[in-house]
């Protein structure tokens, strides 16, 4: 019998360390042809958008889809081979944690081993899990954060300092979250680049995770073209909705063959960094493989703990 898990239960069952680990297995499966992704599709509905995305994990026997965007709905439907639907999950927290976990995983395999100075542009709920994920895979000595609203910026820094038990310093300009940093995160809804790409230090790793619209950009063409290795969670999806990459490609500044997927890097089939001074870039669009992998972990833990509301099918 299928179960329903609400937002509070999902939050209780999903931690960052475990999510990074389960995504590592999922991306390895993708590299080995054992997982597939249907990129996000946007359907118009009464002046808004209804989004649907799906993935299969053949080796593990999981598959499912996520729908959201109309009203307050944000749901995940999880299936298991031979059983059909096994769970319906509230998916807002899943989306927040798995997006951070993907950047944490990319940082693990692409950032310099000694990277320890983090800068984050963005102070929303998604920026929180970006920082928490990177802190799981690198021992951070300093963290600088920037957001346009000074009051929100300070509140975010205070909250993150408490969560990480170390100082998170708010800075007054986006440049101060880039200069002197080993790892840079962008997690915004900006339509125009949020920093000058010339400011990136050699050897920096960038996680650009805020935009999944071809009309929006967080990075300028300088930042993108300076990167040696550029990875994304799914190349087909990136061609549809990654404004950071679409912009320079359409202007002839780079070609899609410069962009690889994160999966073969995670699986050890290719290197994520070719030198200590190479700038590396992970363009995170957020894919359903991450949702299905996280949902499977949540479901198995729910069964172990006897959690969830039983559904009549």
PDB file of C-alpha atoms in Angstrom:
ATOM      1  CA  UNK A   1       0.000   0.000   0.000  1.00  0.00           C
ATOM      2  CA  UNK A   2       1.276   3.452  -0.925  1.00  0.00           C
ATOM      3  CA  UNK A   3       1.947   6.119   1.688  1.00  0.00           C
ATOM      4  CA  UNK A   4       1.786   9.914   1.793  1.00  0.00           C
ATOM      5  CA  UNK A   5       4.579  11.910   3.434  1.00  0.00           C
ATOM      6  CA  UNK A   6       4.010  15.564   4.262  1.00  0.00           C
ATOM      7  CA  UNK A   7       6.571  18.361   4.352  1.00  0.00           C
ATOM      8  CA  UNK A   8       7.394  17.922   8.050  1.00  0.00           C
ATOM      9  CA  UNK A   9       7.995  14.188   7.614  1.00  0.00           C
ATOM     10  CA  UNK A  10      10.145  14.727   4.525  1.00  0.00           C
ATOM     11  CA  UNK A  11      12.215  17.283   6.436  1.00  0.00           C
ATOM     12  CA  UNK A  12      12.720  14.839   9.294  1.00  0.00           C
ATOM     13  CA  UNK A  13      13.777  12.000   7.001  1.00  0.00           C
ATOM     14  CA  UNK A  14      16.128  13.791   4.590  1.00  0.00           C
ATOM     15  CA  UNK A  15      19.561  14.989   5.709  1.00  0.00           C
ATOM     16  CA  UNK A  16      22.238  16.583   3.543  1.00  0.00           C
ATOM     17  CA  UNK A  17      25.015  14.042   4.067  1.00  0.00           C
ATOM     18  CA  UNK A  18      22.784  11.133   3.028  1.00  0.00           C
ATOM     19  CA  UNK A  19      21.341  13.061   0.099  1.00  0.00           C
ATOM     20  CA  UNK A  20      24.800  13.740  -1.321  1.00  0.00           C
ATOM     21  CA  UNK A  21      25.613  10.052  -0.983  1.00  0.00           C
ATOM     22  CA  UNK A  22      22.438   8.872  -2.720  1.00  0.00           C
ATOM     23  CA  UNK A  23      22.935  11.394  -5.548  1.00  0.00           C
ATOM     24  CA  UNK A  24      26.461  10.095  -6.025  1.00  0.00           C
ATOM     25  CA  UNK A  25      25.000   6.654  -6.711  1.00  0.00           C
ATOM     26  CA  UNK A  26      22.299   8.053  -8.972  1.00  0.00           C
ATOM     27  CA  UNK A  27      24.743  10.014 -11.130  1.00  0.00           C
ATOM     28  CA  UNK A  28      26.992   6.971 -11.352  1.00  0.00           C
ATOM     29  CA  UNK A  29      23.989   5.007 -12.625  1.00  0.00           C
ATOM     30  CA  UNK A  30      23.338   7.756 -15.188  1.00  0.00           C
ATOM     31  CA  UNK A  31      26.921   7.527 -16.425  1.00  0.00           C
ATOM     32  CA  UNK A  32      26.532   3.773 -16.822  1.00  0.00           C
ATOM     33  CA  UNK A  33      23.242   3.971 -18.719  1.00  0.00           C
ATOM     34  CA  UNK A  34      21.181   2.758 -15.759  1.00  0.00           C
ATOM     35  CA  UNK A  35      19.256   6.009 -15.223  1.00  0.00           C
ATOM     36  CA  UNK A  36      17.436   8.345 -17.579  1.00  0.00           C
ATOM     37  CA  UNK A  37      15.915  11.820 -17.318  1.00  0.00           C
ATOM     38  CA  UNK A  38      12.982  13.619 -18.904  1.00  0.00           C
ATOM     39  CA  UNK A  39      13.916  17.324 -18.742  1.00  0.00           C
ATOM     40  CA  UNK A  40      11.459  19.743 -17.188  1.00  0.00           C
ATOM     41  CA  UNK A  41       8.491  20.587 -19.379  1.00  0.00           C
ATOM     42  CA  UNK A  42       6.582  23.830 -18.893  1.00  0.00           C
ATOM     43  CA  UNK A  43       2.921  23.948 -19.861  1.00  0.00           C
ATOM     44  CA  UNK A  44       0.981  27.223 -19.902  1.00  0.00           C
ATOM     45  CA  UNK A  45      -1.982  27.395 -17.551  1.00  0.00           C
ATOM     46  CA  UNK A  46      -4.062  30.509 -16.875  1.00  0.00           C
ATOM     47  CA  UNK A  47      -1.140  32.877 -17.176  1.00  0.00           C
ATOM     48  CA  UNK A  48       1.189  30.656 -15.157  1.00  0.00           C
ATOM     49  CA  UNK A  49       3.226  27.514 -15.792  1.00  0.00           C
ATOM     50  CA  UNK A  50       2.604  23.890 -14.836  1.00  0.00           C
ATOM     51  CA  UNK A  51       5.908  22.002 -14.644  1.00  0.00           C
ATOM     52  CA  UNK A  52       6.502  18.266 -14.887  1.00  0.00           C
ATOM     53  CA  UNK A  53       9.770  16.300 -14.827  1.00  0.00           C
ATOM     54  CA  UNK A  54      10.499  12.582 -14.590  1.00  0.00           C
ATOM     55  CA  UNK A  55      13.304  10.059 -14.208  1.00  0.00           C
ATOM     56  CA  UNK A  56      13.959   6.323 -14.108  1.00  0.00           C
ATOM     57  CA  UNK A  57      16.610   4.421 -12.160  1.00  0.00           C
ATOM     58  CA  UNK A  58      16.674   0.995 -13.775  1.00  0.00           C
ATOM     59  CA  UNK A  59      19.356  -0.625 -11.639  1.00  0.00           C
ATOM     60  CA  UNK A  60      17.713   0.457  -8.405  1.00  0.00           C
ATOM     61  CA  UNK A  61      14.165  -0.145  -9.610  1.00  0.00           C
ATOM     62  CA  UNK A  62      12.886   3.356  -8.853  1.00  0.00           C
ATOM     63  CA  UNK A  63      11.070   5.770 -11.124  1.00  0.00           C
ATOM     64  CA  UNK A  64       8.833   8.760 -10.652  1.00  0.00           C
ATOM     65  CA  UNK A  65       7.838  12.281 -11.520  1.00  0.00           C
ATOM     66  CA  UNK A  66       7.443  15.675  -9.896  1.00  0.00           C
ATOM     67  CA  UNK A  67       4.783  18.293 -10.663  1.00  0.00           C
ATOM     68  CA  UNK A  68       4.598  21.869  -9.443  1.00  0.00           C
ATOM     69  CA  UNK A  69       4.054  25.483 -10.394  1.00  0.00           C
ATOM     70  CA  UNK A  70       0.279  25.959 -10.236  1.00  0.00           C
ATOM     71  CA  UNK A  71      -1.085  27.217  -6.927  1.00  0.00           C
ATOM     72  CA  UNK A  72       0.745  25.809  -3.930  1.00  0.00           C
ATOM     73  CA  UNK A  73       1.196  22.280  -5.249  1.00  0.00           C
ATOM     74  CA  UNK A  74       4.646  20.711  -5.214  1.00  0.00           C
ATOM     75  CA  UNK A  75       4.364  16.927  -5.261  1.00  0.00           C
ATOM     76  CA  UNK A  76       6.517  13.912  -6.012  1.00  0.00           C
ATOM     77  CA  UNK A  77       5.096  10.529  -7.062  1.00  0.00           C
ATOM     78  CA  UNK A  78       7.466   7.606  -6.509  1.00  0.00           C
ATOM     79  CA  UNK A  79       7.139   4.167  -8.116  1.00  0.00           C
ATOM     80  CA  UNK A  80       9.017   0.931  -7.498  1.00  0.00           C
ATOM     81  CA  UNK A  81       9.471  -1.815 -10.054  1.00  0.00           C
ATOM     82  CA  UNK A  82       6.905  -4.561  -9.580  1.00  0.00           C
ATOM     83  CA  UNK A  83       4.881  -2.572  -7.048  1.00  0.00           C
ATOM     84  CA  UNK A  84       3.620   0.544  -8.828  1.00  0.00           C
ATOM     85  CA  UNK A  85       3.095   3.734  -6.828  1.00  0.00           C
ATOM     86  CA  UNK A  86       4.659   3.404  -3.393  1.00  0.00           C
ATOM     87  CA  UNK A  87       4.637   7.009  -2.194  1.00  0.00           C
ATOM     88  CA  UNK A  88       3.334  10.496  -2.777  1.00  0.00           C
ATOM     89  CA  UNK A  89       5.558  13.090  -1.153  1.00  0.00           C
ATOM     90  CA  UNK A  90       5.364  16.812  -0.561  1.00  0.00           C
ATOM     91  CA  UNK A  91       8.368  17.957  -2.570  1.00  0.00           C
ATOM     92  CA  UNK A  92       9.403  21.486  -1.576  1.00  0.00           C
ATOM     93  CA  UNK A  93      11.975  20.330   0.962  1.00  0.00           C
ATOM     94  CA  UNK A  94      13.163  17.616  -1.414  1.00  0.00           C
ATOM     95  CA  UNK A  95      13.830  20.277  -4.043  1.00  0.00           C
ATOM     96  CA  UNK A  96      15.711  22.457  -1.587  1.00  0.00           C
ATOM     97  CA  UNK A  97      17.961  19.696  -0.239  1.00  0.00           C
ATOM     98  CA  UNK A  98      18.657  17.825  -3.473  1.00  0.00           C
ATOM     99  CA  UNK A  99      19.619  21.064  -5.269  1.00  0.00           C
ATOM    100  CA  UNK A 100      22.153  21.782  -2.561  1.00  0.00           C
ATOM    101  CA  UNK A 101      23.332  18.172  -2.585  1.00  0.00           C
ATOM    102  CA  UNK A 102      23.986  18.284  -6.341  1.00  0.00           C
ATOM    103  CA  UNK A 103      26.218  21.321  -5.878  1.00  0.00           C
ATOM    104  CA  UNK A 104      27.922  19.620  -2.956  1.00  0.00           C
ATOM    105  CA  UNK A 105      28.588  16.582  -5.124  1.00  0.00           C
ATOM    106  CA  UNK A 106      29.907  18.755  -7.967  1.00  0.00           C
ATOM    107  CA  UNK A 107      32.175  20.564  -5.504  1.00  0.00           C
ATOM    108  CA  UNK A 108      33.462  17.236  -4.216  1.00  0.00           C
ATOM    109  CA  UNK A 109      34.601  16.100  -7.676  1.00  0.00           C
ATOM    110  CA  UNK A 110      35.487  19.449  -9.298  1.00  0.00           C
ATOM    111  CA  UNK A 111      36.828  21.873  -6.675  1.00  0.00           C
ATOM    112  CA  UNK A 112      40.463  21.853  -5.580  1.00  0.00           C
ATOM    113  CA  UNK A 113      41.068  19.494  -2.690  1.00  0.00           C
ATOM    114  CA  UNK A 114      42.379  22.379  -0.589  1.00  0.00           C
ATOM    115  CA  UNK A 115      39.527  24.788  -1.413  1.00  0.00           C
ATOM    116  CA  UNK A 116      38.414  26.386   1.845  1.00  0.00           C
ATOM    117  CA  UNK A 117      37.156  29.919   1.150  1.00  0.00           C
ATOM    118  CA  UNK A 118      33.519  30.109   0.037  1.00  0.00           C
ATOM    119  CA  UNK A 119      31.550  33.001  -1.408  1.00  0.00           C
ATOM    120  CA  UNK A 120      27.783  32.858  -1.932  1.00  0.00           C
ATOM    121  CA  UNK A 121      25.660  35.327  -3.867  1.00  0.00           C
ATOM    122  CA  UNK A 122      22.063  34.844  -2.780  1.00  0.00           C
ATOM    123  CA  UNK A 123      20.480  34.711   0.672  1.00  0.00           C
ATOM    124  CA  UNK A 124      17.245  32.766   0.147  1.00  0.00           C
ATOM    125  CA  UNK A 125      16.144  29.330   1.331  1.00  0.00           C
ATOM    126  CA  UNK A 126      17.947  27.605  -1.547  1.00  0.00           C
ATOM    127  CA  UNK A 127      21.218  29.399  -0.754  1.00  0.00           C
ATOM    128  CA  UNK A 128      21.095  27.861   2.722  1.00  0.00           C
ATOM    129  CA  UNK A 129      21.340  24.283   1.469  1.00  0.00           C
ATOM    130  CA  UNK A 130      23.976  25.237  -1.103  1.00  0.00           C
ATOM    131  CA  UNK A 131      26.294  26.347   1.678  1.00  0.00           C
ATOM    132  CA  UNK A 132      25.428  23.405   3.936  1.00  0.00           C
ATOM    133  CA  UNK A 133      26.217  20.967   1.114  1.00  0.00           C
ATOM    134  CA  UNK A 134      29.582  22.510   0.275  1.00  0.00           C
ATOM    135  CA  UNK A 135      30.449  22.449   3.977  1.00  0.00           C
ATOM    136  CA  UNK A 136      29.889  18.671   3.893  1.00  0.00           C
ATOM    137  CA  UNK A 137      32.590  18.092   1.270  1.00  0.00           C
ATOM    138  CA  UNK A 138      35.198  20.764   2.074  1.00  0.00           C
ATOM    139  CA  UNK A 139      36.544  22.074   5.392  1.00  0.00           C
ATOM    140  CA  UNK A 140      35.676  25.749   5.077  1.00  0.00           C
ATOM    141  CA  UNK A 141      37.736  28.393   6.831  1.00  0.00           C
ATOM    142  CA  UNK A 142      35.795  31.450   5.670  1.00  0.00           C
ATOM    143  CA  UNK A 143      32.339  32.063   4.231  1.00  0.00           C
ATOM    144  CA  UNK A 144      31.224  35.362   2.713  1.00  0.00           C
ATOM    145  CA  UNK A 145      27.621  35.980   1.624  1.00  0.00           C
ATOM    146  CA  UNK A 146      26.021  38.744  -0.414  1.00  0.00           C
ATOM    147  CA  UNK A 147      22.415  39.685  -1.066  1.00  0.00           C
ATOM    148  CA  UNK A 148      20.991  42.995  -2.231  1.00  0.00           C
ATOM    149  CA  UNK A 149      18.892  43.570   0.907  1.00  0.00           C
ATOM    150  CA  UNK A 150      21.230  44.456   3.796  1.00  0.00           C
ATOM    151  CA  UNK A 151      18.786  43.386   6.508  1.00  0.00           C
ATOM    152  CA  UNK A 152      18.082  40.012   4.910  1.00  0.00           C
ATOM    153  CA  UNK A 153      21.786  39.558   4.239  1.00  0.00           C
ATOM    154  CA  UNK A 154      22.633  40.032   7.923  1.00  0.00           C
ATOM    155  CA  UNK A 155      19.801  37.762   9.055  1.00  0.00           C
ATOM    156  CA  UNK A 156      20.931  35.050   6.625  1.00  0.00           C
ATOM    157  CA  UNK A 157      24.546  35.317   7.812  1.00  0.00           C
ATOM    158  CA  UNK A 158      23.419  35.049  11.445  1.00  0.00           C
ATOM    159  CA  UNK A 159      21.271  31.994  10.696  1.00  0.00           C
ATOM    160  CA  UNK A 160      24.021  30.241   8.744  1.00  0.00           C
ATOM    161  CA  UNK A 161      26.586  31.034  11.433  1.00  0.00           C
ATOM    162  CA  UNK A 162      24.368  29.261  13.940  1.00  0.00           C
ATOM    163  CA  UNK A 163      23.772  26.268  11.684  1.00  0.00           C
ATOM    164  CA  UNK A 164      27.454  25.813  10.801  1.00  0.00           C
ATOM    165  CA  UNK A 165      28.840  26.899  14.175  1.00  0.00           C
ATOM    166  CA  UNK A 166      31.328  29.191  12.482  1.00  0.00           C
ATOM    167  CA  UNK A 167      31.295  32.783  11.315  1.00  0.00           C
ATOM    168  CA  UNK A 168      29.461  33.554   8.091  1.00  0.00           C
ATOM    169  CA  UNK A 169      30.278  37.116   7.111  1.00  0.00           C
ATOM    170  CA  UNK A 170      27.864  39.360   5.175  1.00  0.00           C
ATOM    171  CA  UNK A 171      29.589  41.540   2.552  1.00  0.00           C
ATOM    172  CA  UNK A 172      28.352  44.722   0.898  1.00  0.00           C
ATOM    173  CA  UNK A 173      29.102  43.915  -2.746  1.00  0.00           C
ATOM    174  CA  UNK A 174      28.880  40.788  -4.874  1.00  0.00           C
ATOM    175  CA  UNK A 175      32.524  41.273  -5.856  1.00  0.00           C
ATOM    176  CA  UNK A 176      33.493  40.662  -2.222  1.00  0.00           C
ATOM    177  CA  UNK A 177      31.897  37.202  -2.436  1.00  0.00           C
ATOM    178  CA  UNK A 178      34.056  36.386  -5.475  1.00  0.00           C
ATOM    179  CA  UNK A 179      37.502  37.924  -4.972  1.00  0.00           C
ATOM    180  CA  UNK A 180      39.812  35.665  -2.997  1.00  0.00           C
ATOM    181  CA  UNK A 181      37.342  32.773  -2.985  1.00  0.00           C
ATOM    182  CA  UNK A 182      38.124  29.134  -3.889  1.00  0.00           C
ATOM    183  CA  UNK A 183      34.438  28.229  -4.326  1.00  0.00           C
ATOM    184  CA  UNK A 184      31.697  30.585  -5.534  1.00  0.00           C
ATOM    185  CA  UNK A 185      27.959  29.876  -5.392  1.00  0.00           C
ATOM    186  CA  UNK A 186      25.290  31.836  -7.230  1.00  0.00           C
ATOM    187  CA  UNK A 187      21.751  31.114  -6.082  1.00  0.00           C
ATOM    188  CA  UNK A 188      19.559  33.989  -7.243  1.00  0.00           C
ATOM    189  CA  UNK A 189      16.619  34.725  -9.517  1.00  0.00           C
ATOM    190  CA  UNK A 190      18.617  37.377 -11.381  1.00  0.00           C
ATOM    191  CA  UNK A 191      17.947  38.027 -15.051  1.00  0.00           C
ATOM    192  CA  UNK A 192      21.385  39.625 -15.549  1.00  0.00           C
ATOM    193  CA  UNK A 193      24.866  38.496 -14.417  1.00  0.00           C
ATOM    194  CA  UNK A 194      25.523  39.043 -10.720  1.00  0.00           C
ATOM    195  CA  UNK A 195      29.304  39.583 -10.867  1.00  0.00           C
ATOM    196  CA  UNK A 196      32.112  40.418 -13.284  1.00  0.00           C
ATOM    197  CA  UNK A 197      33.699  37.214 -14.554  1.00  0.00           C
ATOM    198  CA  UNK A 198      37.122  38.880 -14.557  1.00  0.00           C
ATOM    199  CA  UNK A 199      37.069  38.712 -10.754  1.00  0.00           C
ATOM    200  CA  UNK A 200      37.254  34.908 -10.588  1.00  0.00           C
ATOM    201  CA  UNK A 201      40.558  33.736  -9.165  1.00  0.00           C
ATOM    202  CA  UNK A 202      42.488  31.010 -11.023  1.00  0.00           C
ATOM    203  CA  UNK A 203      41.519  27.634  -9.595  1.00  0.00           C
ATOM    204  CA  UNK A 204      38.043  28.706  -8.471  1.00  0.00           C
ATOM    205  CA  UNK A 205      35.118  26.312  -8.684  1.00  0.00           C
ATOM    206  CA  UNK A 206      31.709  27.890  -9.429  1.00  0.00           C
ATOM    207  CA  UNK A 207      28.298  26.388  -8.698  1.00  0.00           C
ATOM    208  CA  UNK A 208      25.713  28.359 -10.695  1.00  0.00           C
ATOM    209  CA  UNK A 209      22.440  27.027  -9.329  1.00  0.00           C
ATOM    210  CA  UNK A 210      19.828  29.777  -9.350  1.00  0.00           C
ATOM    211  CA  UNK A 211      18.556  29.947 -12.906  1.00  0.00           C
ATOM    212  CA  UNK A 212      16.716  27.325 -14.955  1.00  0.00           C
ATOM    213  CA  UNK A 213      15.414  29.706 -17.601  1.00  0.00           C
ATOM    214  CA  UNK A 214      17.113  30.402 -20.920  1.00  0.00           C
ATOM    215  CA  UNK A 215      16.044  34.042 -20.489  1.00  0.00           C
ATOM    216  CA  UNK A 216      17.946  34.532 -17.194  1.00  0.00           C
ATOM    217  CA  UNK A 217      21.665  34.663 -16.500  1.00  0.00           C
ATOM    218  CA  UNK A 218      23.671  34.660 -13.286  1.00  0.00           C
ATOM    219  CA  UNK A 219      27.065  34.469 -15.022  1.00  0.00           C
ATOM    220  CA  UNK A 220      28.424  36.704 -17.758  1.00  0.00           C
ATOM    221  CA  UNK A 221      30.102  35.322 -20.854  1.00  0.00           C
ATOM    222  CA  UNK A 222      33.520  36.115 -19.367  1.00  0.00           C
ATOM    223  CA  UNK A 223      32.973  33.815 -16.381  1.00  0.00           C
ATOM    224  CA  UNK A 224      31.619  31.033 -18.594  1.00  0.00           C
ATOM    225  CA  UNK A 225      34.311  31.179 -21.264  1.00  0.00           C
ATOM    226  CA  UNK A 226      37.100  31.418 -18.681  1.00  0.00           C
ATOM    227  CA  UNK A 227      36.015  28.049 -17.288  1.00  0.00           C
ATOM    228  CA  UNK A 228      38.019  25.086 -18.500  1.00  0.00           C
ATOM    229  CA  UNK A 229      35.714  22.275 -17.417  1.00  0.00           C
ATOM    230  CA  UNK A 230      31.989  23.021 -17.577  1.00  0.00           C
ATOM    231  CA  UNK A 231      29.598  20.362 -16.287  1.00  0.00           C
ATOM    232  CA  UNK A 232      25.828  20.265 -15.999  1.00  0.00           C
ATOM    233  CA  UNK A 233      23.439  17.789 -14.420  1.00  0.00           C
ATOM    234  CA  UNK A 234      21.820  16.984 -17.782  1.00  0.00           C
ATOM    235  CA  UNK A 235      23.000  18.281 -21.150  1.00  0.00           C
ATOM    236  CA  UNK A 236      19.632  18.019 -22.909  1.00  0.00           C
ATOM    237  CA  UNK A 237      17.999  20.006 -20.140  1.00  0.00           C
ATOM    238  CA  UNK A 238      20.760  22.624 -20.177  1.00  0.00           C
ATOM    239  CA  UNK A 239      20.219  23.234 -23.885  1.00  0.00           C
ATOM    240  CA  UNK A 240      16.572  23.967 -23.141  1.00  0.00           C
ATOM    241  CA  UNK A 241      16.868  26.199 -20.083  1.00  0.00           C
ATOM    242  CA  UNK A 242      20.411  27.199 -19.089  1.00  0.00           C
ATOM    243  CA  UNK A 243      20.654  30.890 -19.923  1.00  0.00           C
ATOM    244  CA  UNK A 244      24.262  31.066 -18.684  1.00  0.00           C
ATOM    245  CA  UNK A 245      25.295  28.647 -21.440  1.00  0.00           C
ATOM    246  CA  UNK A 246      22.728  29.446 -24.136  1.00  0.00           C
ATOM    247  CA  UNK A 247      23.852  33.086 -24.249  1.00  0.00           C
ATOM    248  CA  UNK A 248      27.524  32.483 -25.218  1.00  0.00           C
ATOM    249  CA  UNK A 249      26.662  29.529 -27.468  1.00  0.00           C
ATOM    250  CA  UNK A 250      24.125  31.528 -29.495  1.00  0.00           C
ATOM    251  CA  UNK A 251      26.697  34.315 -29.912  1.00  0.00           C
ATOM    252  CA  UNK A 252      29.427  31.990 -31.137  1.00  0.00           C
ATOM    253  CA  UNK A 253      31.634  32.464 -28.076  1.00  0.00           C
ATOM    254  CA  UNK A 254      31.664  28.741 -27.269  1.00  0.00           C
ATOM    255  CA  UNK A 255      30.111  25.476 -28.469  1.00  0.00           C
ATOM    256  CA  UNK A 256      28.048  22.874 -26.664  1.00  0.00           C
ATOM    257  CA  UNK A 257      30.819  20.329 -27.116  1.00  0.00           C
ATOM    258  CA  UNK A 258      32.710  22.196 -24.398  1.00  0.00           C
ATOM    259  CA  UNK A 259      30.001  21.209 -21.909  1.00  0.00           C
ATOM    260  CA  UNK A 260      29.957  17.755 -20.304  1.00  0.00           C
ATOM    261  CA  UNK A 261      27.617  16.065 -17.868  1.00  0.00           C
ATOM    262  CA  UNK A 262      28.395  15.705 -14.188  1.00  0.00           C
ATOM    263  CA  UNK A 263      27.621  11.972 -14.262  1.00  0.00           C
ATOM    264  CA  UNK A 264      30.844  10.703 -15.903  1.00  0.00           C
ATOM    265  CA  UNK A 265      32.900  12.869 -13.563  1.00  0.00           C
ATOM    266  CA  UNK A 266      31.119  11.401 -10.530  1.00  0.00           C
ATOM    267  CA  UNK A 267      31.591   7.893 -11.934  1.00  0.00           C
ATOM    268  CA  UNK A 268      35.334   8.468 -12.417  1.00  0.00           C
ATOM    269  CA  UNK A 269      35.149   8.203 -16.195  1.00  0.00           C
ATOM    270  CA  UNK A 270      36.582  11.680 -16.678  1.00  0.00           C
ATOM    271  CA  UNK A 271      38.354  14.211 -14.488  1.00  0.00           C
ATOM    272  CA  UNK A 272      36.511  17.154 -13.047  1.00  0.00           C
ATOM    273  CA  UNK A 273      39.601  19.334 -12.857  1.00  0.00           C
ATOM    274  CA  UNK A 274      42.648  19.266 -15.115  1.00  0.00           C
ATOM    275  CA  UNK A 275      44.935  21.601 -13.187  1.00  0.00           C
ATOM    276  CA  UNK A 276      45.155  23.519  -9.915  1.00  0.00           C
ATOM    277  CA  UNK A 277      44.601  26.871 -11.625  1.00  0.00           C
ATOM    278  CA  UNK A 278      41.736  25.783 -13.907  1.00  0.00           C
ATOM    279  CA  UNK A 279      38.406  27.505 -13.297  1.00  0.00           C
ATOM    280  CA  UNK A 280      35.655  24.870 -13.146  1.00  0.00           C
ATOM    281  CA  UNK A 281      31.916  25.426 -13.457  1.00  0.00           C
ATOM    282  CA  UNK A 282      28.872  23.382 -12.512  1.00  0.00           C
ATOM    283  CA  UNK A 283      25.623  24.579 -14.077  1.00  0.00           C
ATOM    284  CA  UNK A 284      22.814  23.130 -11.984  1.00  0.00           C
ATOM    285  CA  UNK A 285      19.386  23.021 -13.592  1.00  0.00           C
ATOM    286  CA  UNK A 286      17.816  20.609 -11.115  1.00  0.00           C
ATOM    287  CA  UNK A 287      16.756  17.298 -12.627  1.00  0.00           C
ATOM    288  CA  UNK A 288      14.203  14.641 -11.713  1.00  0.00           C
ATOM    289  CA  UNK A 289      16.924  12.030 -11.162  1.00  0.00           C
ATOM    290  CA  UNK A 290      17.859  13.978  -8.045  1.00  0.00           C
ATOM    291  CA  UNK A 291      14.227  14.029  -6.903  1.00  0.00           C
ATOM    292  CA  UNK A 292      13.691  10.295  -7.470  1.00  0.00           C
ATOM    293  CA  UNK A 293      16.934   9.355  -5.725  1.00  0.00           C
ATOM    294  CA  UNK A 294      16.122  11.545  -2.717  1.00  0.00           C
ATOM    295  CA  UNK A 295      12.509  10.320  -2.609  1.00  0.00           C
ATOM    296  CA  UNK A 296      13.630   6.680  -2.603  1.00  0.00           C
ATOM    297  CA  UNK A 297      15.849   7.365   0.403  1.00  0.00           C
ATOM    298  CA  UNK A 298      13.000   9.118   2.215  1.00  0.00           C
ATOM    299  CA  UNK A 299      10.559   6.310   1.438  1.00  0.00           C
ATOM    300  CA  UNK A 300      12.852   3.561   2.699  1.00  0.00           C
ATOM    301  CA  UNK A 301      13.469   5.457   5.930  1.00  0.00           C
ATOM    302  CA  UNK A 302       9.728   6.058   6.345  1.00  0.00           C
ATOM    303  CA  UNK A 303       9.074   2.312   6.117  1.00  0.00           C
ATOM    304  CA  UNK A 304      11.756   1.597   8.706  1.00  0.00           C
ATOM    305  CA  UNK A 305      10.175   4.105  11.123  1.00  0.00           C
ATOM    306  CA  UNK A 306       6.537   3.319  10.367  1.00  0.00           C
ATOM    307  CA  UNK A 307       5.867   6.842   9.127  1.00  0.00           C
ATOM    308  CA  UNK A 308       3.397   8.080   6.511  1.00  0.00           C
ATOM    309  CA  UNK A 309      -0.333   8.061   5.915  1.00  0.00           C
ATOM    310  CA  UNK A 310      -1.528   4.921   4.132  1.00  0.00           C
ATOM    311  CA  UNK A 311      -3.246   5.613   0.817  1.00  0.00           C
ATOM    312  CA  UNK A 312      -6.123   3.450  -0.559  1.00  0.00           C
ATOM    313  CA  UNK A 313      -4.165   2.120  -3.549  1.00  0.00           C
TER     314      UNK A 313
END
